[in-house]
PDB file of C-alpha atoms in Angstrom:
ATOM      1  CA  GLY A  29     -38.191   0.798   7.405  1.00  0.00           C
ATOM      2  CA  GLU A  30     -36.301   1.501  10.582  1.00  0.00           C
ATOM      3  CA  ASN A  31     -34.313   4.703  10.712  1.00  0.00           C
ATOM      4  CA  VAL A  32     -32.445   7.025  13.056  1.00  0.00           C
ATOM      5  CA  GLU A  33     -32.777  10.779  12.676  1.00  0.00           C
ATOM      6  CA  GLN A  34     -30.018  12.967  14.099  1.00  0.00           C
ATOM      7  CA  HIS A  35     -30.105  16.714  14.762  1.00  0.00           C
ATOM      8  CA  PRO A  36     -28.582  19.146  14.228  1.00  0.00           C
ATOM      9  CA  SER A  37     -26.382  18.372  11.243  1.00  0.00           C
ATOM     10  CA  THR A  38     -23.942  21.085  12.317  1.00  0.00           C
ATOM     11  CA  LEU A  39     -23.497  22.567  15.789  1.00  0.00           C
ATOM     12  CA  SER A  40     -21.197  25.446  16.636  1.00  0.00           C
ATOM     13  CA  VAL A  41     -20.583  26.265  20.301  1.00  0.00           C
ATOM     14  CA  GLN A  42     -18.222  28.508  22.230  1.00  0.00           C
ATOM     15  CA  GLU A  43     -15.389  26.744  23.997  1.00  0.00           C
ATOM     16  CA  GLY A  44     -16.470  25.990  27.532  1.00  0.00           C
ATOM     17  CA  ASP A  45     -20.178  25.876  26.708  1.00  0.00           C
ATOM     18  CA  SER A  46     -22.288  22.713  26.514  1.00  0.00           C
ATOM     19  CA  ALA A  47     -23.336  20.861  23.365  1.00  0.00           C
ATOM     20  CA  VAL A  48     -26.382  18.644  22.922  1.00  0.00           C
ATOM     21  CA  ILE A  49     -27.026  16.326  19.987  1.00  0.00           C
ATOM     22  CA  LYS A  50     -30.349  14.537  19.649  1.00  0.00           C
ATOM     23  CA  CYS A  51     -31.426  11.341  17.933  1.00  0.00           C
ATOM     24  CA  THR A  52     -34.799   9.757  17.343  1.00  0.00           C
ATOM     25  CA  TYR A  53     -35.275   6.115  16.404  1.00  0.00           C
ATOM     26  CA  SER A  54     -38.232   4.251  15.017  1.00  0.00           C
ATOM     27  CA  ASP A  55     -37.736   0.588  15.969  1.00  0.00           C
ATOM     28  CA  SER A  56     -39.257  -0.045  19.384  1.00  0.00           C
ATOM     29  CA  ALA A  57     -37.180  -3.237  19.623  1.00  0.00           C
ATOM     30  CA  SER A  58     -33.906  -1.281  19.654  1.00  0.00           C
ATOM     31  CA  ASN A  59     -32.156  -1.788  22.977  1.00  0.00           C
ATOM     32  CA  TYR A  60     -28.618  -0.494  22.493  1.00  0.00           C
ATOM     33  CA  PHE A  61     -27.633   3.083  21.618  1.00  0.00           C
ATOM     34  CA  PRO A  62     -23.959   3.914  21.036  1.00  0.00           C
ATOM     35  CA  TRP A  63     -22.327   7.203  20.144  1.00  0.00           C
ATOM     36  CA  TYR A  64     -19.230   7.329  17.944  1.00  0.00           C
ATOM     37  CA  LYS A  65     -16.850  10.228  17.454  1.00  0.00           C
ATOM     38  CA  GLN A  66     -14.986  10.642  14.182  1.00  0.00           C
ATOM     39  CA  GLU A  67     -12.227  13.199  13.995  1.00  0.00           C
ATOM     40  CA  LEU A  68     -11.230  14.519  10.592  1.00  0.00           C
ATOM     41  CA  GLY A  69      -9.487  11.816   8.576  1.00  0.00           C
ATOM     42  CA  LYS A  70      -9.714   9.265  11.375  1.00  0.00           C
ATOM     43  CA  ARG A  71     -11.806   6.186  12.077  1.00  0.00           C
ATOM     44  CA  PRO A  72     -15.024   6.286  14.140  1.00  0.00           C
ATOM     45  CA  GLN A  73     -14.473   5.490  17.827  1.00  0.00           C
ATOM     46  CA  LEU A  74     -17.013   4.624  20.499  1.00  0.00           C
ATOM     47  CA  ILE A  75     -17.252   7.326  23.183  1.00  0.00           C
ATOM     48  CA  ILE A  76     -20.272   6.223  25.176  1.00  0.00           C
ATOM     49  CA  ASP A  77     -23.222   3.857  24.908  1.00  0.00           C
ATOM     50  CA  ILE A  78     -26.443   3.183  26.768  1.00  0.00           C
ATOM     51  CA  ARG A  79     -28.742   0.190  27.025  1.00  0.00           C
ATOM     52  CA  SER A  80     -32.498   0.295  27.217  1.00  0.00           C
ATOM     53  CA  ASN A  81     -32.701  -0.593  30.893  1.00  0.00           C
ATOM     54  CA  VAL A  82     -30.891   2.627  31.847  1.00  0.00           C
ATOM     55  CA  GLY A  83     -32.111   6.213  31.532  1.00  0.00           C
ATOM     56  CA  GLU A  84     -28.806   8.050  31.820  1.00  0.00           C
ATOM     57  CA  LYS A  85     -25.095   7.339  31.766  1.00  0.00           C
ATOM     58  CA  LYS A  86     -22.179   9.681  32.434  1.00  0.00           C
ATOM     59  CA  ASP A  87     -18.473   9.510  31.733  1.00  0.00           C
ATOM     60  CA  GLN A  88     -16.614  12.637  32.841  1.00  0.00           C
ATOM     61  CA  ARG A  89     -17.742  15.476  30.543  1.00  0.00           C
ATOM     62  CA  ILE A  90     -20.038  13.372  28.377  1.00  0.00           C
ATOM     63  CA  ALA A  91     -23.437  11.934  29.166  1.00  0.00           C
ATOM     64  CA  VAL A  92     -26.179  10.166  27.280  1.00  0.00           C
ATOM     65  CA  THR A  93     -29.868  10.162  28.140  1.00  0.00           C
ATOM     66  CA  LEU A  94     -32.507   7.807  26.825  1.00  0.00           C
ATOM     67  CA  ASN A  95     -36.289   8.223  26.724  1.00  0.00           C
ATOM     68  CA  LYS A  96     -37.688   4.909  25.516  1.00  0.00           C
ATOM     69  CA  THR A  97     -41.263   6.081  25.544  1.00  0.00           C
ATOM     70  CA  ALA A  98     -40.518   8.943  23.186  1.00  0.00           C
ATOM     71  CA  LYS A  99     -37.784   6.993  21.344  1.00  0.00           C
ATOM     72  CA  HIS A 100     -35.269   9.785  21.884  1.00  0.00           C
ATOM     73  CA  PHE A 101     -31.681   9.683  23.036  1.00  0.00           C
ATOM     74  CA  SER A 102     -29.240  12.547  23.394  1.00  0.00           C
ATOM     75  CA  LEU A 103     -25.530  13.187  23.803  1.00  0.00           C
ATOM     76  CA  HIS A 104     -24.492  15.934  26.190  1.00  0.00           C
ATOM     77  CA  ILE A 105     -20.967  17.348  26.265  1.00  0.00           C
ATOM     78  CA  THR A 106     -20.170  19.851  29.004  1.00  0.00           C
ATOM     79  CA  GLU A 107     -17.255  22.296  29.230  1.00  0.00           C
ATOM     80  CA  THR A 108     -16.433  21.778  25.564  1.00  0.00           C
ATOM     81  CA  GLN A 109     -12.802  21.854  24.484  1.00  0.00           C
ATOM     82  CA  PRO A 110     -11.129  22.219  21.070  1.00  0.00           C
ATOM     83  CA  GLU A 111     -10.452  18.481  20.940  1.00  0.00           C
ATOM     84  CA  ASP A 112     -14.208  17.848  21.017  1.00  0.00           C
ATOM     85  CA  SER A 113     -14.407  19.143  17.436  1.00  0.00           C
ATOM     86  CA  ALA A 114     -15.444  16.152  15.324  1.00  0.00           C
ATOM     87  CA  VAL A 115     -18.402  14.468  13.656  1.00  0.00           C
ATOM     88  CA  TYR A 116     -20.569  12.547  16.100  1.00  0.00           C
ATOM     89  CA  PHE A 117     -22.761   9.619  15.021  1.00  0.00           C
ATOM     90  CA  CYS A 118     -25.572   8.062  16.986  1.00  0.00           C
ATOM     91  CA  ALA A 119     -26.844   4.561  16.270  1.00  0.00           C
ATOM     92  CA  ALA A 120     -29.553   2.174  17.422  1.00  0.00           C
ATOM     93  CA  SER A 121     -29.506  -1.609  17.361  1.00  0.00           C
ATOM     94  CA  ARG A 122     -31.633  -3.112  14.626  1.00  0.00           C
ATOM     95  CA  SER A 123     -31.083  -6.799  15.146  1.00  0.00           C
ATOM     96  CA  ASN A 124     -28.713  -9.166  16.910  1.00  0.00           C
ATOM     97  CA  TYR A 125     -25.783  -7.825  14.969  1.00  0.00           C
ATOM     98  CA  GLN A 126     -26.781  -4.677  13.096  1.00  0.00           C
ATOM     99  CA  LEU A 127     -26.876  -0.994  13.938  1.00  0.00           C
ATOM    100  CA  ILE A 128     -28.824   1.743  12.198  1.00  0.00           C
ATOM    101  CA  TRP A 129     -26.733   4.902  11.999  1.00  0.00           C
ATOM    102  CA  GLY A 130     -27.671   8.550  12.163  1.00  0.00           C
ATOM    103  CA  ALA A 131     -26.365  10.919   9.493  1.00  0.00           C
ATOM    104  CA  GLY A 132     -23.925  12.618  11.838  1.00  0.00           C
ATOM    105  CA  THR A 133     -23.466  15.981  13.553  1.00  0.00           C
ATOM    106  CA  LYS A 134     -20.450  18.140  12.857  1.00  0.00           C
ATOM    107  CA  LEU A 135     -19.494  19.801  16.136  1.00  0.00           C
ATOM    108  CA  ILE A 136     -17.404  22.962  15.868  1.00  0.00           C
ATOM    109  CA  ILE A 137     -15.843  24.425  18.995  1.00  0.00           C
ATOM    110  CA  LYS A 138     -15.163  28.151  18.643  1.00  0.00           C
ATOM    111  CA  PRO A 139     -12.185  29.531  20.591  1.00  0.00           C
TER     112      PRO A 139
ATOM    113  CA  GLY B 248      -2.168  -6.730  16.128  1.00  0.00           C
ATOM    114  CA  ALA B 249      -2.986  -3.433  17.762  1.00  0.00           C
ATOM    115  CA  GLY B 250      -6.236  -2.887  15.925  1.00  0.00           C
ATOM    116  CA  VAL B 251      -8.209  -3.531  12.766  1.00  0.00           C
ATOM    117  CA  SER B 252      -5.951  -3.228   9.763  1.00  0.00           C
ATOM    118  CA  GLN B 253      -7.079  -2.488   6.223  1.00  0.00           C
ATOM    119  CA  SER B 254      -5.150  -2.438   2.972  1.00  0.00           C
ATOM    120  CA  PRO B 255      -4.546  -0.725   0.728  1.00  0.00           C
ATOM    121  CA  ARG B 256      -5.068   2.648   2.375  1.00  0.00           C
ATOM    122  CA  TYR B 257      -5.779   4.212  -1.030  1.00  0.00           C
ATOM    123  CA  LYS B 258      -6.756   2.538  -4.269  1.00  0.00           C
ATOM    124  CA  VAL B 259      -7.075   4.306  -7.609  1.00  0.00           C
ATOM    125  CA  THR B 260      -8.396   2.199 -10.435  1.00  0.00           C
ATOM    126  CA  LYS B 261      -9.857   2.590 -13.865  1.00  0.00           C
ATOM    127  CA  ARG B 262     -13.498   1.957 -14.578  1.00  0.00           C
ATOM    128  CA  GLY B 263     -14.084  -1.674 -15.454  1.00  0.00           C
ATOM    129  CA  GLN B 264     -11.215  -3.055 -13.380  1.00  0.00           C
ATOM    130  CA  ASP B 265     -11.705  -5.412 -10.436  1.00  0.00           C
ATOM    131  CA  VAL B 266     -10.468  -4.445  -6.976  1.00  0.00           C
ATOM    132  CA  ALA B 267      -9.931  -6.429  -3.791  1.00  0.00           C
ATOM    133  CA  LEU B 268      -9.934  -4.714  -0.413  1.00  0.00           C
ATOM    134  CA  ARG B 269      -8.499  -6.493   2.586  1.00  0.00           C
ATOM    135  CA  CYS B 270      -9.449  -6.390   6.251  1.00  0.00           C
ATOM    136  CA  ASP B 271      -7.484  -7.957   9.084  1.00  0.00           C
ATOM    137  CA  PRO B 272      -9.647  -7.800  12.236  1.00  0.00           C
ATOM    138  CA  ILE B 273      -8.510  -7.885  15.831  1.00  0.00           C
ATOM    139  CA  SER B 274      -7.365 -11.405  16.647  1.00  0.00           C
ATOM    140  CA  GLY B 275     -10.159 -13.512  18.096  1.00  0.00           C
ATOM    141  CA  HIS B 276     -12.985 -11.200  17.144  1.00  0.00           C
ATOM    142  CA  VAL B 277     -16.030 -13.161  16.055  1.00  0.00           C
ATOM    143  CA  SER B 278     -17.847 -10.514  14.055  1.00  0.00           C
ATOM    144  CA  LEU B 279     -16.648  -8.660  10.998  1.00  0.00           C
ATOM    145  CA  TYR B 280     -18.553  -5.956   9.189  1.00  0.00           C
ATOM    146  CA  TRP B 281     -17.988  -4.117   5.943  1.00  0.00           C
ATOM    147  CA  TYR B 282     -19.315  -0.589   5.669  1.00  0.00           C
ATOM    148  CA  ARG B 283     -19.174   2.120   3.045  1.00  0.00           C
ATOM    149  CA  GLN B 284     -18.882   5.683   4.258  1.00  0.00           C
ATOM    150  CA  ALA B 285     -19.410   8.765   2.138  1.00  0.00           C
ATOM    151  CA  LEU B 286     -17.696  11.950   3.281  1.00  0.00           C
ATOM    152  CA  GLY B 287     -19.546  13.456   6.238  1.00  0.00           C
ATOM    153  CA  GLN B 288     -22.072  10.617   6.336  1.00  0.00           C
ATOM    154  CA  GLY B 289     -22.665   7.708   8.669  1.00  0.00           C
ATOM    155  CA  PRO B 290     -21.461   4.197   7.887  1.00  0.00           C
ATOM    156  CA  GLU B 291     -23.646   2.327   5.375  1.00  0.00           C
ATOM    157  CA  PHE B 292     -23.893  -1.394   6.134  1.00  0.00           C
ATOM    158  CA  LEU B 293     -22.709  -3.721   3.389  1.00  0.00           C
ATOM    159  CA  THR B 294     -22.249  -7.190   4.871  1.00  0.00           C
ATOM    160  CA  TYR B 295     -21.679  -9.115   8.104  1.00  0.00           C
ATOM    161  CA  PHE B 296     -19.697 -12.236   9.017  1.00  0.00           C
ATOM    162  CA  ASN B 297     -19.958 -14.371  12.127  1.00  0.00           C
ATOM    163  CA  TYR B 298     -16.695 -16.339  12.076  1.00  0.00           C
ATOM    164  CA  GLU B 299     -16.457 -17.503   8.448  1.00  0.00           C
ATOM    165  CA  ALA B 300     -20.197 -17.472   7.785  1.00  0.00           C
ATOM    166  CA  GLN B 301     -21.575 -14.562   5.808  1.00  0.00           C
ATOM    167  CA  GLN B 302     -24.822 -14.057   7.680  1.00  0.00           C
ATOM    168  CA  ASP B 303     -26.084 -10.948   5.994  1.00  0.00           C
ATOM    169  CA  LYS B 304     -25.173  -9.478   2.638  1.00  0.00           C
ATOM    170  CA  SER B 305     -28.321  -7.421   2.225  1.00  0.00           C
ATOM    171  CA  GLY B 306     -26.360  -4.169   2.061  1.00  0.00           C
ATOM    172  CA  LEU B 307     -24.232  -5.114  -0.941  1.00  0.00           C
ATOM    173  CA  PRO B 308     -25.402  -2.749  -3.701  1.00  0.00           C
ATOM    174  CA  ASN B 309     -25.443  -5.292  -6.543  1.00  0.00           C
ATOM    175  CA  ASP B 310     -23.889  -8.530  -7.683  1.00  0.00           C
ATOM    176  CA  ARG B 311     -20.596  -6.865  -8.610  1.00  0.00           C
ATOM    177  CA  PHE B 312     -19.865  -6.756  -4.880  1.00  0.00           C
ATOM    178  CA  SER B 313     -18.873  -9.859  -2.963  1.00  0.00           C
ATOM    179  CA  ALA B 314     -17.063 -10.640   0.256  1.00  0.00           C
ATOM    180  CA  GLU B 315     -15.481 -13.613   1.935  1.00  0.00           C
ATOM    181  CA  ARG B 316     -13.857 -14.565   5.218  1.00  0.00           C
ATOM    182  CA  PRO B 317     -12.741 -18.129   4.522  1.00  0.00           C
ATOM    183  CA  GLU B 318     -10.940 -18.907   7.779  1.00  0.00           C
ATOM    184  CA  GLY B 319     -12.897 -16.689  10.084  1.00  0.00           C
ATOM    185  CA  SER B 320     -10.184 -14.069  10.278  1.00  0.00           C
ATOM    186  CA  ILE B 321      -9.038 -11.963   7.298  1.00  0.00           C
ATOM    187  CA  SER B 322     -11.776 -10.791   4.971  1.00  0.00           C
ATOM    188  CA  THR B 323     -11.725  -9.560   1.396  1.00  0.00           C
ATOM    189  CA  LEU B 324     -14.303  -7.314  -0.243  1.00  0.00           C
ATOM    190  CA  THR B 325     -14.192  -7.626  -4.024  1.00  0.00           C
ATOM    191  CA  ILE B 326     -15.745  -5.224  -6.477  1.00  0.00           C
ATOM    192  CA  GLN B 327     -15.865  -6.423 -10.066  1.00  0.00           C
ATOM    193  CA  ARG B 328     -16.088  -4.172 -13.114  1.00  0.00           C
ATOM    194  CA  THR B 329     -15.780  -1.042 -11.010  1.00  0.00           C
ATOM    195  CA  GLU B 330     -17.854   2.015 -11.828  1.00  0.00           C
ATOM    196  CA  GLN B 331     -17.323   5.651 -10.854  1.00  0.00           C
ATOM    197  CA  ARG B 332     -20.243   5.480  -8.411  1.00  0.00           C
ATOM    198  CA  ASP B 333     -18.281   2.868  -6.424  1.00  0.00           C
ATOM    199  CA  SER B 334     -15.826   5.580  -5.342  1.00  0.00           C
ATOM    200  CA  ALA B 335     -16.040   5.859  -1.546  1.00  0.00           C
ATOM    201  CA  MET B 336     -14.330   5.035   1.730  1.00  0.00           C
ATOM    202  CA  TYR B 337     -14.734   1.333   2.540  1.00  0.00           C
ATOM    203  CA  ARG B 338     -14.401   0.514   6.228  1.00  0.00           C
ATOM    204  CA  CYS B 339     -14.155  -2.743   8.027  1.00  0.00           C
ATOM    205  CA  ALA B 340     -15.083  -3.204  11.681  1.00  0.00           C
ATOM    206  CA  SER B 341     -14.851  -6.102  14.082  1.00  0.00           C
ATOM    207  CA  SER B 342     -16.339  -6.914  17.463  1.00  0.00           C
ATOM    208  CA  PRO B 343     -15.505  -9.569  20.028  1.00  0.00           C
ATOM    209  CA  GLN B 344     -18.639 -11.627  20.425  1.00  0.00           C
ATOM    210  CA  GLY B 345     -20.989 -11.185  17.528  1.00  0.00           C
ATOM    211  CA  SER B 346     -23.589  -8.936  19.090  1.00  0.00           C
ATOM    212  CA  ALA B 347     -24.870  -5.545  17.982  1.00  0.00           C
ATOM    213  CA  ASN B 348     -24.741  -4.545  21.636  1.00  0.00           C
ATOM    214  CA  GLU B 349     -20.993  -4.226  21.868  1.00  0.00           C
ATOM    215  CA  LYS B 350     -18.221  -1.907  20.807  1.00  0.00           C
ATOM    216  CA  LEU B 351     -17.221  -1.891  17.168  1.00  0.00           C
ATOM    217  CA  PHE B 352     -13.550  -1.470  16.350  1.00  0.00           C
ATOM    218  CA  PHE B 353     -13.142   0.249  13.007  1.00  0.00           C
ATOM    219  CA  GLY B 354     -10.244   0.067  10.614  1.00  0.00           C
ATOM    220  CA  SER B 355      -8.737   3.143   9.009  1.00  0.00           C
ATOM    221  CA  GLY B 356     -10.475   2.299   5.751  1.00  0.00           C
ATOM    222  CA  THR B 357      -9.626   2.027   2.066  1.00  0.00           C
ATOM    223  CA  GLN B 358     -10.340   5.125  -0.004  1.00  0.00           C
ATOM    224  CA  LEU B 359     -11.365   3.857  -3.423  1.00  0.00           C
ATOM    225  CA  SER B 360     -11.304   6.166  -6.429  1.00  0.00           C
ATOM    226  CA  VAL B 361     -12.604   4.896  -9.746  1.00  0.00           C
ATOM    227  CA  LEU B 362     -11.546   7.020 -12.705  1.00  0.00           C
TER     228      LEU B 362
END
């Protein structure tokens, strides 16, 4: 069935460096790709999303890129800060109303 | 309200008991989802409502699980004859217009522990 693979499962970077999280999806009909951030003990919150008619989208220090041919999309965080520490989930649309979720990446920012 | 509200925040129950988990979505939101989330894992889809209609319940693990949204607003997820394997965080989410291509607003969840 359709799935979304997310890598790495854990990522540790020095404060100020960049972080990249990658996802691969299998359903060629997927056309919406959101990223959610979940801080410890909190609810998931949307941080950025991209639709299939766009190759890249930026919002301050975060960006998402999409390669539809390869079925890859990635989250890029530049100039990482302690408050970026969280679990990040990618997802891909499966149908009119459903998302398929990645397993999550725990991002650790080292001081 | 300010966001999606879930109650109770924590529920401890004995094996075999029934539990009812409540979700109050953002006013006016068409779509309501129930998810289960294991620690450190992504949300696992359980069921989906469009207004009061339950349009997909394919993610409910078995027939002990049921959900309703009778007036198209508040929803209840009921688990009958709870088992230890049902222990998890249960999250509700809503979205404005009933499309997968829009922001989901998650509740803070109900942490269920079955002893």
